PDB file of C-alpha atoms in Angstrom:
ATOM      1  CA  MET A   1     -44.093 -26.777   9.669  1.00  0.00           C
ATOM      2  CA  ARG A   2     -47.720 -24.530   9.919  1.00  0.00           C
ATOM      3  CA  ILE A   3     -48.736 -24.202   6.306  1.00  0.00           C
ATOM      4  CA  ASP A   4     -52.494 -22.857   7.526  1.00  0.00           C
ATOM      5  CA  ALA A   5     -50.067 -20.354   8.842  1.00  0.00           C
ATOM      6  CA  TYR A   6     -48.118 -19.696   6.554  1.00  0.00           C
ATOM      7  CA  ASN A   7     -51.062 -18.683   4.485  1.00  0.00           C
ATOM      8  CA  ALA A   8     -53.029 -16.476   6.892  1.00  0.00           C
ATOM      9  CA  VAL A   9     -50.149 -14.385   6.877  1.00  0.00           C
ATOM     10  CA  ASN A  10     -50.261 -13.704   3.293  1.00  0.00           C
ATOM     11  CA  GLN A  11     -53.857 -13.014   3.194  1.00  0.00           C
ATOM     12  CA  ILE A  12     -53.441 -10.727   5.581  1.00  0.00           C
ATOM     13  CA  TYR A  13     -50.423  -9.387   3.038  1.00  0.00           C
ATOM     14  CA  GLN A  14     -52.856  -9.856   0.301  1.00  0.00           C
ATOM     15  CA  THR A  15     -55.356  -7.238   1.011  1.00  0.00           C
ATOM     16  CA  ASN A  16     -52.898  -4.874   2.414  1.00  0.00           C
ATOM     17  CA  ALA A  17     -51.319  -4.990  -0.955  1.00  0.00           C
ATOM     18  CA  ALA A  18     -54.991  -4.303  -2.529  1.00  0.00           C
ATOM     19  CA  ALA A  19     -55.794  -1.127  -0.615  1.00  0.00           C
ATOM     20  CA  LYS A  20     -52.863  -0.068  -1.387  1.00  0.00           C
ATOM     21  CA  ALA A  21     -53.368  -0.057  -4.538  1.00  0.00           C
ATOM     22  CA  TYR A  22     -56.976   1.510  -4.336  1.00  0.00           C
ATOM     23  CA  GLY A  23     -55.509   4.861  -1.943  1.00  0.00           C
ATOM     24  CA  ALA A  24     -52.959   5.335  -4.521  1.00  0.00           C
ATOM     25  CA  ALA A  25     -55.055   4.762  -7.001  1.00  0.00           C
ATOM     26  CA  LYS A  26     -57.340   7.358  -5.789  1.00  0.00           C
ATOM     27  CA  LYS A  27     -54.534  10.252  -4.763  1.00  0.00           C
ATOM     28  CA  GLN A  28     -53.532   9.907  -9.029  1.00  0.00           C
ATOM     29  CA  SER A  29     -55.854  13.158  -9.120  1.00  0.00           C
ATOM     30  CA  VAL A  30     -52.807  14.733  -7.179  1.00  0.00           C
ATOM     31  CA  SER A  31     -49.968  16.538  -9.905  1.00  0.00           C
ATOM     32  CA  ASP A  32     -46.490  16.666  -8.853  1.00  0.00           C
ATOM     33  CA  LYS A  33     -44.206  19.889  -8.498  1.00  0.00           C
ATOM     34  CA  PHE A  34     -41.307  19.514  -8.869  1.00  0.00           C
ATOM     35  CA  GLU A  35     -38.875  22.817  -7.329  1.00  0.00           C
ATOM     36  CA  ILE A  36     -35.206  23.501  -7.087  1.00  0.00           C
ATOM     37  CA  SER A  37     -34.145  25.917  -4.435  1.00  0.00           C
ATOM     38  CA  SER A  38     -31.990  28.614  -4.869  1.00  0.00           C
ATOM     39  CA  GLU A  39     -28.986  26.824  -2.554  1.00  0.00           C
ATOM     40  CA  ALA A  40     -29.333  23.764  -5.532  1.00  0.00           C
ATOM     41  CA  LYS A  41     -28.630  26.645  -8.362  1.00  0.00           C
ATOM     42  CA  THR A  42     -25.892  27.792  -7.130  1.00  0.00           C
ATOM     43  CA  TYR A  43     -24.254  24.274  -6.453  1.00  0.00           C
ATOM     44  CA  GLN A  44     -24.698  23.502 -10.123  1.00  0.00           C
ATOM     45  CA  THR A  45     -23.476  27.577 -11.403  1.00  0.00           C
ATOM     46  CA  ALA A  46     -20.965  27.150  -8.754  1.00  0.00           C
ATOM     47  CA  LYS A  47     -19.916  23.235 -10.834  1.00  0.00           C
ATOM     48  CA  ALA A  48     -20.611  24.950 -14.099  1.00  0.00           C
ATOM     49  CA  ALA A  49     -18.134  26.937 -13.101  1.00  0.00           C
ATOM     50  CA  VAL A  50     -15.349  24.645 -12.205  1.00  0.00           C
ATOM     51  CA  SER A  51     -16.267  22.411 -14.952  1.00  0.00           C
ATOM     52  CA  GLN A  52     -15.009  25.043 -17.594  1.00  0.00           C
ATOM     53  CA  ALA A  53     -11.963  26.144 -15.686  1.00  0.00           C
ATOM     54  CA  ASP A  54      -9.008  24.526 -16.550  1.00  0.00           C
ATOM     55  CA  ASP A  55      -6.894  21.748 -14.675  1.00  0.00           C
ATOM     56  CA  ILE A  56      -3.352  22.234 -14.804  1.00  0.00           C
ATOM     57  CA  ARG A  57      -2.596  26.568 -14.991  1.00  0.00           C
ATOM     58  CA  ALA A  58      -0.252  26.788 -17.458  1.00  0.00           C
ATOM     59  CA  ASP A  59       1.767  29.386 -17.034  1.00  0.00           C
ATOM     60  CA  LYS A  60       2.535  28.469 -12.380  1.00  0.00           C
ATOM     61  CA  VAL A  61       3.534  25.282 -14.268  1.00  0.00           C
ATOM     62  CA  ALA A  62       5.614  27.232 -17.046  1.00  0.00           C
ATOM     63  CA  ARG A  63       7.572  29.544 -14.114  1.00  0.00           C
ATOM     64  CA  ILE A  64       8.227  26.589 -11.392  1.00  0.00           C
ATOM     65  CA  LYS A  65       9.414  24.509 -14.903  1.00  0.00           C
ATOM     66  CA  ALA A  66      12.047  27.302 -15.974  1.00  0.00           C
ATOM     67  CA  GLN A  67      12.740  28.286 -12.210  1.00  0.00           C
ATOM     68  CA  MET A  68      13.495  24.041 -11.830  1.00  0.00           C
ATOM     69  CA  GLU A  69      15.942  23.949 -15.260  1.00  0.00           C
ATOM     70  CA  ALA A  70      18.202  27.498 -13.783  1.00  0.00           C
ATOM     71  CA  GLY A  71      18.326  25.610 -10.562  1.00  0.00           C
ATOM     72  CA  THR A  72      16.736  28.225  -8.516  1.00  0.00           C
ATOM     73  CA  TYR A  73      13.511  26.766  -7.235  1.00  0.00           C
ATOM     74  CA  ASN A  74      13.927  26.412  -3.756  1.00  0.00           C
ATOM     75  CA  ILE A  75      11.501  24.421  -1.714  1.00  0.00           C
ATOM     76  CA  SER A  76      11.538  25.843   2.347  1.00  0.00           C
ATOM     77  CA  ALA A  77      11.262  22.499   3.515  1.00  0.00           C
ATOM     78  CA  ALA A  78       9.218  23.965   6.987  1.00  0.00           C
ATOM     79  CA  ALA A  79       6.766  25.757   4.557  1.00  0.00           C
ATOM     80  CA  VAL A  80       6.500  21.965   2.791  1.00  0.00           C
ATOM     81  CA  ALA A  81       5.256  20.187   6.522  1.00  0.00           C
ATOM     82  CA  ASP A  82       2.968  23.005   7.141  1.00  0.00           C
ATOM     83  CA  LYS A  83       0.853  22.694   4.012  1.00  0.00           C
ATOM     84  CA  MET A  84       0.797  19.537   5.022  1.00  0.00           C
ATOM     85  CA  MET A  85      -0.155  20.289   8.892  1.00  0.00           C
ATOM     86  CA  ASN A  86      -2.865  21.935   7.521  1.00  0.00           C
ATOM     87  CA  GLN A  87      -4.127  19.094   4.549  1.00  0.00           C
ATOM     88  CA  VAL A  88      -4.470  17.120   7.487  1.00  0.00           C
ATOM     89  CA  THR A  89      -5.945  19.460  10.081  1.00  0.00           C
ATOM     90  CA  THR A  90      -8.960  20.434   7.848  1.00  0.00           C
ATOM     91  CA  LEU A  91      -9.992  16.432   6.536  1.00  0.00           C
ATOM     92  CA  THR A  92     -12.956  14.971   7.847  1.00  0.00           C
ATOM     93  CA  PHE A  93     -13.186  10.826   8.648  1.00  0.00           C
TER      94      PHE A  93
END
């Protein structure tokens, strides 16, 4: 094992670190700027609207529940299969 090669490499890294620190200190006078794009603002507005909306549509649940209790709630197997296939085709992996 050659320790002298390790020391030479270590010295190179220490020299680069000092140069980077000097360069960083030199660039501190430049101010940073932060700006939100219009797309991000639109997304933020949409996200806020969705978070305020109810997760459960109580009117639809009450209607379906009443139909189930009355025995008039019928589901078409073809309609369920179509919905399932539409969801599978829109999935991305």
